XYZ file of C-alpha atoms in Angstrom:
486
model
C -9.981 -37.906 -11.815
C -12.199 -40.505 -13.447
C -10.431 -43.621 -13.171
C -11.438 -46.020 -15.696
C -8.896 -45.541 -18.775
C -9.606 -48.831 -21.338
C -12.314 -46.763 -23.239
C -13.034 -43.553 -24.588
C -12.853 -41.377 -22.472
C -15.273 -38.415 -24.917
C -17.643 -38.258 -22.038
C -15.332 -36.766 -19.577
C -15.287 -33.757 -21.361
C -17.488 -30.821 -21.265
C -20.302 -30.475 -23.353
C -20.811 -26.702 -23.727
C -24.402 -25.493 -25.829
C -21.881 -22.724 -27.047
C -18.789 -21.028 -26.122
C -17.157 -19.658 -22.978
C -17.935 -16.549 -21.344
C -14.274 -14.323 -21.608
C -14.555 -13.589 -18.016
C -15.591 -17.649 -16.855
C -12.513 -18.989 -15.166
C -11.244 -22.606 -16.584
C -11.648 -25.255 -14.245
C -8.988 -27.324 -14.141
C -9.884 -30.973 -15.078
C -6.779 -32.664 -15.643
C -3.321 -31.359 -15.082
C -2.027 -32.264 -18.869
C -3.795 -32.675 -22.012
C -1.772 -34.662 -24.993
C -3.380 -33.844 -28.806
C -2.694 -36.509 -30.511
C -2.288 -40.092 -29.594
C 0.346 -41.084 -31.877
C 4.246 -42.785 -30.918
C 5.196 -38.660 -29.903
C 0.895 -38.466 -27.905
C 1.665 -41.558 -26.135
C 4.617 -41.337 -24.934
C 4.082 -37.783 -23.515
C 1.155 -39.150 -21.938
C 3.083 -42.318 -20.466
C 5.517 -40.112 -19.131
C 3.907 -36.530 -17.563
C 1.498 -39.408 -16.164
C 4.343 -40.771 -14.260
C 5.699 -37.755 -13.706
C 2.534 -37.408 -11.098
C 0.375 -35.368 -13.693
C -3.395 -36.549 -14.636
C -4.267 -36.659 -18.005
C -6.303 -37.140 -21.219
C -5.274 -37.835 -24.791
C -7.611 -36.524 -27.793
C -7.647 -38.385 -31.112
C -9.414 -36.977 -34.209
C -9.324 -41.041 -35.387
C -11.415 -43.711 -33.507
C -8.467 -45.289 -33.023
C -4.969 -44.644 -31.201
C -2.152 -45.133 -33.134
C -2.095 -42.179 -35.790
C 0.861 -42.458 -38.423
C 2.937 -44.469 -35.582
C 0.395 -47.229 -36.501
C 1.061 -47.151 -40.179
C 5.126 -46.528 -40.301
C 7.812 -49.498 -39.671
C 8.801 -47.841 -36.176
C 12.109 -47.373 -36.792
C 14.279 -45.615 -34.283
C 17.437 -43.695 -34.987
C 19.519 -43.359 -31.996
C 23.337 -44.216 -31.196
C 25.110 -46.106 -28.232
C 22.329 -48.366 -27.545
C 22.408 -51.967 -25.566
C 21.113 -54.007 -28.891
C 24.354 -51.932 -29.866
C 26.195 -53.167 -28.718
C 24.755 -56.714 -28.332
C 26.067 -56.916 -31.833
C 29.549 -55.688 -31.867
C 29.449 -51.829 -32.335
C 30.606 -50.739 -29.162
C 32.061 -47.205 -29.815
C 29.275 -45.647 -31.345
C 28.135 -41.734 -29.414
C 25.829 -39.159 -29.164
C 28.579 -36.767 -30.162
C 29.194 -40.044 -32.872
C 25.454 -39.670 -34.134
C 25.134 -34.677 -33.533
C 28.435 -34.788 -35.924
C 26.799 -37.021 -39.104
C 23.505 -34.984 -38.286
C 24.995 -31.624 -38.609
C 27.251 -31.885 -40.955
C 24.901 -33.945 -43.491
C 22.218 -30.683 -43.275
C 24.981 -28.426 -43.276
C 24.365 -27.373 -39.798
C 20.972 -25.824 -41.106
C 19.293 -27.766 -38.040
C 18.637 -25.963 -34.643
C 21.885 -27.645 -32.736
C 20.282 -27.491 -29.799
C 17.077 -29.624 -30.290
C 19.948 -31.459 -32.571
C 21.641 -32.493 -29.336
C 19.083 -32.989 -27.464
C 17.895 -35.192 -29.474
C 21.604 -37.446 -29.795
C 21.395 -37.220 -26.189
C 17.858 -38.697 -25.452
C 17.544 -41.379 -28.481
C 19.470 -44.064 -27.044
C 17.599 -43.253 -23.084
C 14.385 -43.164 -24.926
C 15.466 -46.104 -26.695
C 16.273 -48.301 -23.753
C 13.240 -47.116 -22.038
C 10.924 -48.698 -24.632
C 13.293 -52.266 -24.211
C 12.192 -51.625 -20.918
C 8.599 -51.339 -21.953
C 8.715 -54.350 -23.603
C 9.419 -53.571 -26.981
C 11.645 -55.897 -28.985
C 14.313 -55.150 -30.921
C 17.119 -57.674 -31.862
C 20.597 -57.396 -32.537
C 20.891 -58.708 -35.940
C 18.349 -56.700 -36.873
C 19.862 -52.810 -36.435
C 21.469 -51.751 -39.775
C 22.851 -49.056 -41.378
C 19.632 -47.304 -42.499
C 21.028 -43.156 -43.421
C 23.947 -42.649 -45.573
C 26.391 -42.962 -42.581
C 28.933 -46.248 -42.049
C 27.627 -46.604 -38.567
C 24.698 -48.762 -38.119
C 22.114 -47.040 -35.919
C 18.486 -48.055 -37.345
C 16.327 -50.066 -34.432
C 13.254 -51.908 -35.880
C 11.258 -53.257 -33.481
C 9.555 -56.362 -33.400
C 5.945 -56.126 -35.427
C 6.479 -52.836 -36.971
C 5.127 -49.471 -36.048
C 1.387 -50.870 -34.346
C 3.626 -53.078 -32.227
C 5.580 -50.131 -30.553
C 1.940 -48.239 -30.780
C 0.343 -51.251 -29.090
C 2.726 -51.129 -26.380
C 2.263 -47.567 -25.146
C -1.027 -47.825 -25.270
C -1.215 -50.319 -23.125
C 0.943 -48.887 -20.941
C -1.272 -45.678 -20.848
C -4.000 -47.568 -19.925
C -2.238 -49.317 -17.125
C -1.369 -45.577 -15.526
C -5.446 -44.396 -15.864
C -4.460 -41.784 -18.882
C -7.937 -41.315 -20.813
C -8.693 -41.212 -23.401
C -11.317 -39.137 -26.599
C -11.456 -40.597 -29.277
C -13.305 -39.046 -32.726
C -12.243 -35.272 -30.506
C -10.605 -33.290 -32.715
C -8.915 -30.377 -31.155
C -9.870 -26.644 -33.044
C -8.654 -24.462 -30.435
C -6.703 -23.658 -27.695
C -7.622 -21.974 -24.962
C -6.438 -19.319 -23.108
C -6.448 -16.721 -19.736
C -4.628 -14.262 -18.902
C -1.425 -14.801 -21.379
C -1.313 -18.705 -20.522
C -3.110 -21.747 -22.043
C -5.452 -23.360 -19.651
C -7.602 -25.360 -21.835
C -8.267 -27.214 -25.154
C -11.709 -27.084 -27.175
C -13.168 -29.841 -29.361
C -16.256 -27.792 -31.310
C -18.289 -27.439 -28.240
C -16.396 -29.498 -25.945
C -13.989 -27.920 -23.565
C -11.800 -29.290 -21.021
C -9.370 -27.593 -18.620
C -5.430 -28.217 -18.128
C -1.964 -26.771 -16.850
C -0.761 -27.249 -19.547
C -0.979 -29.298 -23.809
C 1.026 -30.744 -25.566
C 0.644 -30.545 -29.559
C 0.961 -34.176 -31.128
C -1.213 -34.076 -33.737
C 0.643 -35.140 -36.190
C 1.486 -33.659 -39.962
C 0.127 -32.487 -42.232
C 0.469 -34.778 -45.353
C -3.566 -35.035 -46.055
C -4.247 -31.195 -46.627
C -3.592 -29.773 -49.735
C -3.168 -25.903 -48.852
C -1.236 -26.885 -46.182
C 1.080 -28.185 -48.724
C 1.133 -25.560 -51.548
C 1.567 -23.437 -48.257
C 4.388 -25.135 -46.223
C 5.918 -27.359 -48.491
C 5.995 -26.235 -51.994
C 8.503 -28.456 -53.655
C 6.262 -31.518 -52.685
C 3.355 -29.292 -53.843
C 5.279 -28.579 -57.475
C 4.260 -32.830 -58.201
C 1.094 -31.905 -58.940
C -2.052 -34.332 -58.037
C 0.129 -37.408 -58.163
C 1.280 -36.393 -54.346
C -0.096 -38.602 -51.521
C 0.513 -39.141 -48.504
C 0.818 -42.540 -46.064
C 0.632 -40.429 -43.575
C -3.003 -41.233 -41.125
C -6.116 -40.096 -42.339
C -6.528 -37.380 -39.278
C -3.557 -35.854 -40.726
C -4.130 -32.262 -41.643
C -1.961 -30.218 -39.878
C -4.292 -29.578 -36.116
C -1.060 -28.239 -34.522
C -0.338 -25.470 -37.190
C -3.876 -24.170 -36.533
C -3.870 -25.005 -33.044
C -0.278 -23.204 -32.473
C -0.475 -20.168 -34.967
C -4.291 -18.918 -32.842
C -2.087 -17.896 -30.222
C 1.231 -16.575 -31.762
C 3.127 -19.848 -31.961
C 6.374 -19.904 -34.899
C 6.277 -22.142 -37.761
C 9.844 -23.671 -38.225
C 11.286 -26.382 -41.393
C 9.062 -24.521 -44.130
C 9.730 -26.621 -47.540
C 11.036 -29.892 -45.263
C 10.335 -33.510 -45.675
C 10.224 -36.458 -46.831
C 9.110 -37.072 -50.514
C 9.420 -41.182 -51.974
C 9.851 -42.168 -55.514
C 6.798 -42.993 -57.203
C 5.963 -43.638 -60.854
C 2.593 -43.309 -60.001
C 0.532 -45.961 -60.964
C -0.849 -47.120 -57.673
C -0.813 -46.303 -54.076
C 1.674 -48.539 -52.900
C 5.039 -47.818 -50.719
C 7.631 -47.850 -52.881
C 11.114 -46.730 -52.081
C 13.033 -46.695 -54.365
C 13.761 -48.015 -58.422
C 15.230 -50.379 -59.756
C 19.156 -51.095 -59.999
C 18.181 -52.184 -63.376
C 16.890 -49.033 -64.547
C 19.226 -45.997 -65.345
C 17.600 -42.420 -64.529
C 18.033 -39.771 -67.176
C 16.196 -36.957 -66.401
C 15.075 -33.939 -69.264
C 17.734 -33.531 -70.804
C 18.190 -37.033 -71.007
C 21.793 -37.301 -68.864
C 21.735 -39.661 -65.929
C 22.069 -37.824 -62.317
C 22.677 -39.474 -60.012
C 23.446 -43.830 -58.905
C 20.089 -45.360 -58.759
C 20.898 -46.734 -55.522
C 21.674 -43.255 -54.495
C 19.617 -43.460 -50.119
C 16.139 -42.785 -50.426
C 17.071 -39.989 -48.210
C 18.988 -37.729 -50.451
C 16.881 -38.637 -53.774
C 14.002 -36.019 -53.211
C 17.338 -33.595 -53.813
C 18.845 -35.139 -56.612
C 15.370 -34.758 -57.916
C 14.877 -31.325 -57.304
C 18.377 -30.306 -58.827
C 17.600 -32.140 -61.752
C 13.996 -30.713 -62.913
C 11.734 -32.251 -60.327
C 11.105 -35.691 -62.707
C 13.216 -37.991 -64.043
C 12.458 -41.145 -66.876
C 13.968 -44.905 -66.019
C 15.163 -46.112 -69.048
C 15.358 -50.828 -69.660
C 14.941 -52.862 -71.880
C 13.186 -55.494 -73.202
C 15.521 -58.315 -71.443
C 15.935 -56.457 -68.175
C 11.358 -56.244 -68.429
C 11.143 -60.228 -68.717
C 13.559 -60.578 -65.610
C 12.287 -58.528 -63.226
C 10.369 -60.808 -61.256
C 13.656 -62.529 -60.840
C 14.569 -58.990 -58.935
C 11.860 -57.562 -57.321
C 11.184 -54.433 -56.436
C 7.597 -53.834 -56.043
C 4.434 -53.674 -57.556
C 4.983 -51.449 -60.225
C 7.764 -53.214 -61.515
C 6.827 -56.669 -61.975
C 6.728 -58.437 -65.344
C 3.455 -58.368 -66.132
C 3.172 -55.143 -64.490
C 4.957 -53.391 -67.209
C 3.522 -54.999 -69.962
C 0.362 -54.367 -69.312
C 1.259 -51.146 -68.575
C 3.203 -50.596 -71.504
C -0.328 -51.861 -73.519
C -2.028 -49.334 -72.318
C 0.440 -45.720 -72.731
C 0.674 -46.405 -69.316
C 4.461 -46.952 -69.661
C 6.230 -45.275 -72.970
C 7.642 -47.658 -75.200
C 9.416 -47.819 -78.077
C 11.710 -49.612 -80.820
C 14.992 -46.939 -81.091
C 15.922 -45.464 -78.425
C 15.536 -42.173 -80.519
C 11.660 -42.740 -81.061
C 11.352 -43.355 -76.872
C 13.284 -39.819 -76.526
C 10.866 -38.171 -78.888
C 7.688 -39.967 -76.779
C 9.282 -38.584 -73.207
C 9.986 -35.210 -75.418
C 13.900 -34.926 -74.106
C 17.094 -34.477 -76.594
C 17.816 -37.940 -77.814
C 21.408 -37.215 -79.019
C 21.841 -37.027 -74.995
C 20.253 -40.093 -74.428
C 21.672 -42.227 -76.817
C 24.999 -40.973 -75.123
C 24.389 -41.627 -71.543
C 22.537 -45.104 -72.888
C 26.036 -45.635 -74.794
C 28.353 -45.053 -72.531
C 26.531 -46.996 -69.310
C 26.642 -50.576 -72.545
C 30.354 -49.672 -71.851
C 30.454 -49.284 -67.976
C 28.096 -52.653 -67.851
C 30.375 -54.299 -69.814
C 33.515 -53.538 -67.811
C 31.647 -54.072 -64.532
C 32.411 -50.921 -63.241
C 30.007 -47.799 -63.440
C 32.292 -44.672 -63.681
C 29.659 -42.453 -63.732
C 27.881 -42.965 -60.342
C 29.555 -45.996 -59.647
C 25.824 -47.833 -58.839
C 27.537 -51.299 -56.868
C 25.170 -53.518 -58.232
C 22.380 -53.831 -61.214
C 24.180 -52.886 -63.977
C 22.413 -54.232 -67.137
C 23.183 -53.265 -70.150
C 20.369 -51.463 -72.662
C 20.544 -53.072 -75.531
C 17.336 -55.177 -76.561
C 14.655 -53.341 -77.861
C 11.560 -52.551 -77.623
C 13.155 -49.547 -75.238
C 10.752 -48.300 -71.899
C 10.729 -45.503 -69.899
C 8.797 -44.818 -66.462
C 7.934 -41.589 -65.486
C 9.061 -41.165 -62.097
C 8.354 -38.522 -59.643
C 9.260 -37.156 -55.723
C 5.843 -37.882 -54.746
C 4.812 -40.412 -52.057
C 4.951 -37.982 -48.410
C 6.919 -39.757 -45.693
C 6.051 -36.939 -43.473
C 5.526 -33.114 -42.914
C 8.676 -31.156 -41.722
C 7.006 -27.790 -41.307
C 5.302 -27.438 -37.654
C 6.025 -26.067 -34.393
C 9.115 -24.025 -33.448
C 10.002 -25.512 -30.196
C 13.001 -25.216 -28.008
C 15.105 -27.826 -27.070
C 12.310 -28.873 -23.604
C 10.103 -28.805 -26.054
C 8.141 -25.363 -25.198
C 6.559 -23.931 -28.213
C 8.233 -20.637 -29.469
C 6.391 -17.787 -30.435
C 6.481 -14.880 -32.861
C 8.871 -12.474 -30.470
C 10.702 -15.303 -29.779
C 9.908 -16.580 -26.262
C 8.237 -19.568 -25.345
C 4.180 -19.701 -24.901
C 3.287 -20.424 -21.430
C 2.217 -24.195 -20.920
C 2.459 -25.137 -24.827
C 4.425 -27.876 -25.993
C 4.691 -29.755 -29.295
C 6.495 -33.446 -30.433
C 6.670 -35.262 -33.394
C 5.244 -34.230 -36.588
C 3.493 -31.256 -35.343
C 7.142 -29.684 -34.116
C 9.026 -28.039 -37.363
C 12.625 -27.803 -35.561
C 14.225 -31.014 -35.821
C 14.589 -32.112 -39.105
C 16.999 -30.976 -42.235
C 17.008 -30.817 -45.759
C 18.503 -33.730 -45.831
C 17.015 -37.105 -44.108
C 19.643 -38.140 -41.411
C 17.813 -42.526 -42.463
C 15.506 -45.068 -41.610
C 14.226 -44.120 -37.994
C 14.678 -40.236 -38.014
C 11.085 -39.617 -37.611
C 10.047 -42.238 -35.447
C 12.898 -42.401 -32.924
C 12.464 -38.301 -32.266
C 8.871 -38.806 -31.733
C 8.937 -40.982 -28.701
C 12.097 -38.807 -27.567
C 10.742 -35.253 -27.745
C 6.910 -36.731 -26.724
C 8.709 -37.648 -23.633
C 10.640 -34.483 -23.087
C 7.133 -32.547 -23.508
C 5.224 -34.747 -21.380
C 7.658 -34.724 -18.547
C 8.055 -30.694 -18.590
C 3.735 -30.204 -19.485
C 3.140 -32.093 -15.934
C 5.906 -30.166 -14.549
C 4.058 -27.348 -16.033
C 1.334 -28.261 -14.872
C 2.225 -28.657 -11.306
C 3.572 -25.449 -10.839
C 0.739 -23.665 -12.600
C -1.276 -25.536 -9.533
C 0.554 -24.232 -6.665
C 2.559 -27.922 -6.546
C 5.977 -26.810 -6.512
C 8.685 -24.205 -6.134
């Protein structure tokens, strides 16, 4: 294979004036082609190379990293060395699996979830061995369980990408930037290559790690109707090339999909494109019926589901005293003292002298809103939220004017629908059998996530974990195809 890997290797792919004739045999240029250079793709490429394969990574963007470079890079795992250093000595993959499955009422693929729970800690240790820095004092409870399993890296997701990309270069893995794969090449029912426009590269196996579809409105409507229902205010924090290419590629060769109508939506007032995960604790959230339906400090992992059961939107209600004190309780740029005043003056935030008038502006029933606020104010006086047990942030709503901010779960953190895979990351065809030589990892695979997100690190961790599994298995498949293994 070509030895230079520190630069864009797009020129190493065959430039063809037209489509290859069906009767032509595809020449193998690489053992493994990895589509996508996020955490999953880079982990796959490095692992495939460690398994003896020649590898090229195709990346649609002009830089490596995809959505992974933009994320926090947290890793969700049980039984890690960092946990032990932090004094957490008895957490196990069994405990993690029990939490994972119970949280999602077993409405996920058990074998795939089990593989992640068993493989997460070894993958985490692999990242540490490569130089990704984690500190025991930063491990935290990232889900709704009681065990700290969230592992944030120093330097966030970009630092992980840089380490993995450095390892890619060390191993001589080629990279073709601005090369968007648009077709898988088959011969006699086997995947033998990848096409990117008029360019083709032959290979023994393919790993699809092209990310999700957060920037594809058509796919959002088709595969994630809950997100589509939030309207034009929906936006994604993912990389700009998250267009669902994996779905397109897989369906061309008869792949099935999993994870329909799943993903993670975060709350937003929709004022800016800033990532704001939560609402301030000093508001109350009321439905279109004017009633509270959750603790305002409920985990972000479950908020979208709570909103769905209560009409898809809510109003954050607070008073003038809370607005004036907002800067003392910072939560995000949309919720500062000055920002709220400016948006109230512009009409983006609703403002009224009485709760009855505010209810009219919100087009909700005045009586339930008044009763809800009265009961909440009584709880504030005693310091105990008797309805939803909000632990902090209790603040009476008494001083006019009163405010209402419409809030929706409309920020796409990640998309859940993708290619169905088995526990070895092999893509499943519509005949329920695996497709030879085709693997998927990261957001491109749609088998792992359930209706409830397990917690921070529950997408980045699986991306690296299943990327490694896919890379190893792709290298094995390529070696078998080349007659190098029995």
